[in-house]
CSV table of C-alpha atoms in Angstrom, one decimal:
chain,number,residue,atom,x,y,z
A,1223,UNK,CA,-58.3,48.1,-39.1
A,1224,UNK,CA,-57.5,50.8,-41.6
A,1225,UNK,CA,-54.0,51.1,-43.1
A,1226,UNK,CA,-53.4,54.5,-41.4
A,1227,UNK,CA,-54.3,53.1,-37.9
A,1228,UNK,CA,-52.0,50.1,-38.6
A,1229,UNK,CA,-49.2,52.4,-39.6
A,1230,UNK,CA,-49.6,54.5,-36.5
A,1231,UNK,CA,-49.6,51.4,-34.4
A,1232,UNK,CA,-46.4,50.2,-36.0
A,1233,UNK,CA,-44.8,53.6,-35.6
A,1234,UNK,CA,-45.7,53.6,-31.9
A,1235,UNK,CA,-44.6,50.1,-31.0
A,1236,UNK,CA,-41.6,49.5,-33.3
A,1237,UNK,CA,-39.2,51.8,-31.5
A,1238,UNK,CA,-40.2,50.3,-28.1
A,1239,UNK,CA,-39.6,46.8,-29.5
A,1240,UNK,CA,-36.2,47.7,-30.9
A,1241,UNK,CA,-35.1,49.4,-27.7
A,1242,UNK,CA,-36.6,46.8,-25.3
A,1243,UNK,CA,-33.6,44.4,-25.4
A,1244,UNK,CA,-31.2,47.2,-24.6
A,1245,UNK,CA,-33.4,48.4,-21.8
A,1246,UNK,CA,-33.8,44.9,-20.3
A,1247,UNK,CA,-30.0,44.4,-20.4
A,1248,UNK,CA,-29.4,47.8,-18.8
A,1249,UNK,CA,-31.9,47.1,-16.0
A,1250,UNK,CA,-30.6,43.6,-15.3
A,1251,UNK,CA,-26.8,44.0,-15.7
A,1252,UNK,CA,-26.4,47.6,-14.4
A,1253,UNK,CA,-29.2,48.4,-11.9
A,1254,UNK,CA,-29.9,44.8,-11.0
A,1255,UNK,CA,-26.2,44.1,-10.1
A,1256,UNK,CA,-26.1,47.4,-8.2
A,1257,UNK,CA,-28.9,46.2,-6.1
A,1258,UNK,CA,-27.4,42.8,-5.7
A,1259,UNK,CA,-24.0,44.3,-4.7
A,1260,UNK,CA,-25.7,46.5,-2.1
A,1261,UNK,CA,-27.5,43.4,-0.6
A,1262,UNK,CA,-24.2,41.5,-0.4
A,1263,UNK,CA,-22.6,44.4,1.5
A,1264,UNK,CA,-25.1,43.7,4.3
A,1265,UNK,CA,-24.4,39.9,4.4
A,1266,UNK,CA,-21.6,37.7,5.7
A,1267,UNK,CA,-20.5,36.7,2.2
A,1268,UNK,CA,-17.0,35.6,1.8
A,1269,UNK,CA,-15.8,33.4,-1.1
A,1270,UNK,CA,-19.4,32.8,-2.3
A,1271,UNK,CA,-22.6,34.8,-1.6
A,1272,UNK,CA,-24.1,34.1,1.8
A,1273,UNK,CA,-27.3,35.9,2.5
A,1274,UNK,CA,-27.1,35.9,6.3
A,1275,UNK,CA,-27.8,39.5,7.3
A,1276,UNK,CA,-25.1,41.1,9.4
A,1277,UNK,CA,-26.2,44.8,9.2
A,1278,UNK,CA,-23.3,47.3,8.9
A,1279,UNK,CA,-20.7,44.8,10.1
A,1280,UNK,CA,-18.9,44.8,6.7
A,1281,UNK,CA,-18.8,48.6,6.6
A,1282,UNK,CA,-17.3,48.7,10.1
A,1283,UNK,CA,-14.8,46.1,9.0
A,1284,UNK,CA,-14.0,48.1,5.9
A,1285,UNK,CA,-13.3,51.3,7.7
A,1286,UNK,CA,-11.2,49.5,10.3
A,1287,UNK,CA,-9.0,48.2,7.5
A,1288,UNK,CA,-5.8,50.2,7.2
A,1289,UNK,CA,-5.4,49.3,3.6
A,1290,UNK,CA,-8.8,50.8,2.7
A,1291,UNK,CA,-7.9,54.1,4.5
A,1292,UNK,CA,-4.6,54.2,2.7
A,1293,UNK,CA,-6.5,53.6,-0.6
A,1294,UNK,CA,-8.8,56.6,0.2
A,1295,UNK,CA,-5.7,58.8,1.0
A,1296,UNK,CA,-4.1,57.8,-2.3
A,1297,UNK,CA,-7.3,58.6,-4.1
A,1298,UNK,CA,-7.5,62.0,-2.5
A,1299,UNK,CA,-3.9,62.8,-3.6
A,1300,UNK,CA,-4.3,61.4,-7.1
A,1301,UNK,CA,-7.8,62.9,-7.6
A,1302,UNK,CA,-6.9,66.4,-6.4
A,1303,UNK,CA,-3.7,66.7,-8.4
A,1304,UNK,CA,-5.2,65.0,-11.4
A,1305,UNK,CA,-8.2,67.3,-11.6
A,1306,UNK,CA,-6.3,70.5,-10.9
A,1307,UNK,CA,-3.4,69.9,-13.3
A,1308,UNK,CA,-5.7,68.7,-16.1
A,1309,UNK,CA,-7.9,71.7,-15.8
A,1310,UNK,CA,-4.9,74.2,-15.7
A,1311,UNK,CA,-3.1,72.6,-18.6
A,1312,UNK,CA,-6.4,72.2,-20.6
A,1313,UNK,CA,-7.3,75.8,-20.0
A,1314,UNK,CA,-3.9,77.1,-21.1
A,1315,UNK,CA,-3.8,75.0,-24.2
A,1316,UNK,CA,-7.4,76.1,-25.1
A,1317,UNK,CA,-6.5,79.7,-24.7
A,1318,UNK,CA,-3.4,79.3,-26.9
A,1319,UNK,CA,-5.4,77.6,-29.6
A,1320,UNK,CA,-8.1,80.2,-29.3
A,1321,UNK,CA,-5.6,82.8,-30.6
A,1322,UNK,CA,-6.1,81.5,-34.2
A,1323,UNK,CA,-2.5,80.3,-34.4
A,1324,UNK,CA,-1.2,78.5,-37.4
A,1325,UNK,CA,-1.5,74.7,-37.6
A,1326,UNK,CA,-4.3,74.8,-35.1
A,1327,UNK,CA,-5.8,71.6,-36.5
A,1328,UNK,CA,-2.6,69.7,-36.2
A,1329,UNK,CA,-1.9,70.9,-32.7
A,1330,UNK,CA,-5.4,70.1,-31.6
A,1331,UNK,CA,-5.0,66.5,-33.0
A,1332,UNK,CA,-1.7,66.1,-31.1
A,1333,UNK,CA,-3.2,67.3,-27.8
A,1334,UNK,CA,-6.2,65.0,-28.3
A,1335,UNK,CA,-4.3,61.9,-29.4
A,1336,UNK,CA,-3.6,60.5,-25.9
A,1337,UNK,CA,-7.3,60.3,-25.3
A,1338,UNK,CA,-7.6,57.9,-28.2
A,1339,UNK,CA,-5.5,55.4,-26.3
A,1340,UNK,CA,-6.8,53.1,-23.6
A,1341,UNK,CA,-5.6,53.5,-20.0
A,1342,UNK,CA,-4.0,50.1,-20.3
A,1343,UNK,CA,-1.8,51.3,-23.2
A,1344,UNK,CA,-1.1,54.6,-21.4
A,1345,UNK,CA,0.0,52.8,-18.2
A,1346,UNK,CA,2.2,50.3,-20.1
A,1347,UNK,CA,3.9,53.1,-22.1
A,1348,UNK,CA,4.6,55.2,-19.0
A,1349,UNK,CA,5.8,52.2,-17.1
A,1350,UNK,CA,8.6,51.9,-19.7
A,1351,UNK,CA,9.3,55.6,-19.7
A,1352,UNK,CA,9.5,55.9,-15.9
A,1353,UNK,CA,11.5,52.6,-15.5
A,1354,UNK,CA,14.9,53.6,-14.2
A,1355,UNK,CA,16.7,50.9,-16.2
A,1356,UNK,CA,15.2,51.7,-19.6
A,1357,UNK,CA,13.4,55.0,-19.4
A,1358,UNK,CA,14.2,58.7,-18.6
A,1359,UNK,CA,16.8,58.0,-16.0
A,1360,UNK,CA,18.8,55.7,-18.3
A,1361,UNK,CA,18.5,58.1,-21.2
A,1362,UNK,CA,19.8,61.0,-19.2
A,1363,UNK,CA,22.7,59.0,-17.8
A,1364,UNK,CA,23.6,57.8,-21.3
A,1365,UNK,CA,23.6,61.4,-22.4
A,1366,UNK,CA,26.3,62.2,-19.8
A,1367,UNK,CA,24.3,63.2,-16.7
A,1368,UNK,CA,25.6,60.3,-14.5
A,1369,UNK,CA,24.1,61.7,-11.3
A,1370,UNK,CA,20.6,62.1,-12.7
A,1371,UNK,CA,18.0,60.2,-10.8
A,1372,UNK,CA,14.3,59.7,-11.5
A,1373,UNK,CA,13.1,56.6,-9.8
A,1374,UNK,CA,9.6,57.7,-8.6
A,1375,UNK,CA,7.9,54.6,-9.9
A,1376,UNK,CA,9.9,52.3,-7.5
A,1377,UNK,CA,9.8,54.9,-4.6
A,1378,UNK,CA,6.8,54.2,-2.3
A,1379,UNK,CA,6.6,57.9,-1.3
A,1380,UNK,CA,6.6,59.1,-4.9
A,1381,UNK,CA,4.9,56.4,-6.9
A,1382,UNK,CA,1.4,57.9,-6.6
A,1383,UNK,CA,2.7,61.0,-8.5
A,1384,UNK,CA,3.7,58.8,-11.4
A,1385,UNK,CA,0.1,57.9,-11.7
A,1386,UNK,CA,-0.8,61.6,-11.7
A,1387,UNK,CA,1.7,62.2,-14.6
A,1388,UNK,CA,0.3,59.4,-16.7
A,1389,UNK,CA,-3.3,60.4,-16.0
A,1390,UNK,CA,-2.7,64.1,-16.8
A,1391,UNK,CA,-0.9,63.2,-20.1
A,1392,UNK,CA,-3.9,61.2,-21.2
A,1393,UNK,CA,-6.8,63.4,-20.1
A,1394,UNK,CA,-5.6,67.0,-20.3
A,1395,UNK,CA,-6.2,67.1,-24.1
A,1396,UNK,CA,-9.8,66.1,-23.6
A,1397,UNK,CA,-10.2,69.0,-21.1
A,1398,UNK,CA,-8.6,71.3,-23.6
A,1399,UNK,CA,-11.2,70.3,-26.1
A,1400,UNK,CA,-14.0,71.1,-23.7
A,1401,UNK,CA,-12.6,74.5,-22.8
A,1402,UNK,CA,-11.9,75.3,-26.4
A,1403,UNK,CA,-15.5,74.6,-27.3
A,1404,UNK,CA,-16.6,76.8,-24.4
A,1405,UNK,CA,-14.3,79.6,-25.6
A,1406,UNK,CA,-15.6,79.4,-29.1
A,1407,UNK,CA,-19.2,79.6,-27.9
A,1408,UNK,CA,-18.8,82.9,-26.1
A,1409,UNK,CA,-20.5,85.9,-27.7
A,1410,UNK,CA,-17.7,87.8,-29.5
A,1411,UNK,CA,-19.6,91.1,-29.2
A,1412,UNK,CA,-19.0,91.2,-25.5
A,1413,UNK,CA,-15.3,90.7,-26.0
A,1414,UNK,CA,-15.2,93.4,-28.7
A,1415,UNK,CA,-17.1,95.8,-26.4
A,1416,UNK,CA,-14.6,95.2,-23.6
A,1417,UNK,CA,-11.6,95.8,-25.9
A,1418,UNK,CA,-13.2,99.0,-27.1
A,1419,UNK,CA,-13.3,100.1,-23.4
A,1420,UNK,CA,-9.6,99.6,-23.2
A,1421,UNK,CA,-9.4,96.1,-21.6
A,1422,UNK,CA,-6.3,94.2,-22.5
A,1423,UNK,CA,-6.3,90.5,-23.5
A,1424,UNK,CA,-5.4,89.3,-20.0
A,1425,UNK,CA,-8.3,91.3,-18.4
A,1426,UNK,CA,-10.7,90.0,-21.1
A,1427,UNK,CA,-9.9,86.4,-20.3
A,1428,UNK,CA,-9.7,86.7,-16.5
A,1429,UNK,CA,-12.7,89.0,-16.0
A,1430,UNK,CA,-15.1,88.1,-18.8
A,1431,UNK,CA,-14.4,84.9,-20.7
A,1432,UNK,CA,-13.2,82.5,-17.9
A,1433,UNK,CA,-16.0,83.5,-15.4
A,1434,UNK,CA,-18.6,83.0,-18.1
A,1435,UNK,CA,-17.3,79.4,-18.6
A,1436,UNK,CA,-18.4,78.2,-15.1
A,1437,UNK,CA,-20.7,75.5,-16.6
A,1438,UNK,CA,-17.8,74.1,-18.7
A,1439,UNK,CA,-15.5,74.1,-15.6
A,1440,UNK,CA,-18.2,72.2,-13.7
A,1441,UNK,CA,-18.6,69.6,-16.5
A,1442,UNK,CA,-14.9,69.1,-16.7
A,1443,UNK,CA,-14.6,68.6,-13.0
A,1444,UNK,CA,-17.4,66.1,-13.0
A,1445,UNK,CA,-15.8,64.0,-15.8
A,1446,UNK,CA,-12.3,64.1,-14.3
A,1447,UNK,CA,-13.6,63.2,-10.8
A,1448,UNK,CA,-15.5,60.2,-12.3
A,1449,UNK,CA,-12.3,59.1,-14.0
A,1450,UNK,CA,-10.3,59.4,-10.8
A,1451,UNK,CA,-12.7,57.5,-8.7
A,1452,UNK,CA,-13.0,54.5,-11.0
A,1453,UNK,CA,-9.3,54.5,-11.9
A,1454,UNK,CA,-8.2,50.9,-12.1
A,1455,UNK,CA,-6.7,49.9,-15.4
A,1456,UNK,CA,-4.2,52.8,-15.5
A,1457,UNK,CA,-2.8,52.0,-12.1
A,1458,UNK,CA,-2.8,48.3,-12.6
A,1459,UNK,CA,-0.9,48.7,-15.9
A,1460,UNK,CA,1.5,51.3,-14.5
A,1461,UNK,CA,2.3,50.2,-10.9
A,1462,UNK,CA,0.0,47.3,-10.1
A,1463,UNK,CA,-0.9,49.2,-6.9
A,1464,UNK,CA,2.7,49.1,-5.7
A,1465,UNK,CA,5.3,49.3,-4.5
A,1466,UNK,CA,3.5,47.5,-1.7
A,1467,UNK,CA,0.2,49.4,-1.5
A,1468,UNK,CA,1.6,52.8,-2.1
A,1469,UNK,CA,-0.6,53.4,-5.2
A,1470,UNK,CA,-3.5,51.4,-4.0
A,1471,UNK,CA,-6.9,53.0,-4.7
A,1472,UNK,CA,-10.5,51.9,-3.8
A,1473,UNK,CA,-11.1,50.3,-7.2
A,1474,UNK,CA,-8.0,48.1,-6.8
A,1475,UNK,CA,-8.8,47.4,-3.2
A,1476,UNK,CA,-12.4,46.3,-4.1
A,1477,UNK,CA,-11.1,43.9,-6.8
A,1478,UNK,CA,-8.4,42.3,-4.8
A,1479,UNK,CA,-10.3,42.0,-1.5
A,1480,UNK,CA,-13.3,40.5,-3.3
A,1481,UNK,CA,-11.7,38.0,-5.7
A,1482,UNK,CA,-8.2,37.4,-4.4
A,1483,UNK,CA,-8.8,37.4,-0.7
A,1484,UNK,CA,-12.3,35.9,-0.7
A,1485,UNK,CA,-14.0,38.7,1.3
A,1486,UNK,CA,-17.0,39.4,-0.9
A,1487,UNK,CA,-19.0,41.2,1.7
A,1488,UNK,CA,-16.2,43.7,2.4
A,1489,UNK,CA,-15.6,44.1,-1.3
A,1490,UNK,CA,-19.3,44.8,-1.9
A,1491,UNK,CA,-19.2,47.4,0.9
A,1492,UNK,CA,-16.3,49.2,-0.7
A,1493,UNK,CA,-18.1,49.1,-4.1
A,1494,UNK,CA,-21.1,50.7,-2.5
A,1495,UNK,CA,-19.0,53.4,-1.0
A,1496,UNK,CA,-17.4,54.1,-4.4
A,1497,UNK,CA,-20.9,54.3,-5.9
A,1498,UNK,CA,-21.9,56.8,-3.3
A,1499,UNK,CA,-18.9,58.9,-4.1
A,1500,UNK,CA,-19.8,58.9,-7.8
A,1501,UNK,CA,-23.4,59.7,-7.0
A,1502,UNK,CA,-22.4,62.5,-4.8
A,1503,UNK,CA,-20.6,64.1,-7.7
A,1504,UNK,CA,-23.3,63.3,-10.3
A,1505,UNK,CA,-26.3,64.6,-8.4
A,1506,UNK,CA,-25.2,68.3,-8.3
A,1507,UNK,CA,-24.3,68.1,-12.0
A,1508,UNK,CA,-27.7,66.7,-12.9
A,1509,UNK,CA,-29.5,69.2,-10.7
A,1510,UNK,CA,-27.6,72.0,-12.3
A,1511,UNK,CA,-28.4,70.8,-15.8
A,1512,UNK,CA,-32.1,70.3,-15.0
A,1513,UNK,CA,-32.3,73.7,-13.4
A,1514,UNK,CA,-30.7,75.3,-16.4
A,1515,UNK,CA,-33.2,73.7,-18.7
A,1516,UNK,CA,-36.1,74.8,-16.5
A,1517,UNK,CA,-34.8,78.4,-16.6
A,1518,UNK,CA,-34.6,78.3,-20.3
């Protein structure tokens, strides 16, 4: 075999050999466990896997569980408010930074800093801030406002909104960065032409710039929805799912029902439902991306 053929063979096989362990791990520990979890959801598994097939019995049991329905309702409240507020704040911050203000780099760093923290850290910090005995309520009362009350974190009707506050604080800066990148990618000649026609700054943003950023909005929505659906560490650190089950979400339900209440089949069914939710969000995004590339 000639040296050139040997070199071509090495160039062809070496990347495959290097990547093969990663591919094998991905196939086994991601897709393999997805398949295994789906199989368990159709069995009568409890504390340990039991492969006796029971059809959709675990799914029926799941949706007859009041706690699961409450977790879905909490996810709907948290997800809706989290996505909307993050996108509104992110867009406003991005527009402000797009005005070429002074200290833009410092402000951008400040806005993005919370995203560098883990959700465990964020939840722990906000748990202190919102604690009536040591946080905002105590600070305001020490400042002379004796009647001030902010005890949402221990109020079952309001606790879910404290999760929204913490989540928005961490993620809105990331959305701002996405929108700012989108704003900086718009053709300035279109903006200048609109301004020459007499359009004011508000009209330029509302009629030209923001409508042209629909792909960025869609990407931000997909990412935020994914964060909301799999939210576990933030809520566990902040409220632990309480008071009671007032901040329970599907991720917490799945963990506790599977490993603390020994109902592995029901937990697997809830995990499959969560996976279907994430897939329902990702498929339109992937379809949009592939269609865009085909059009190009």
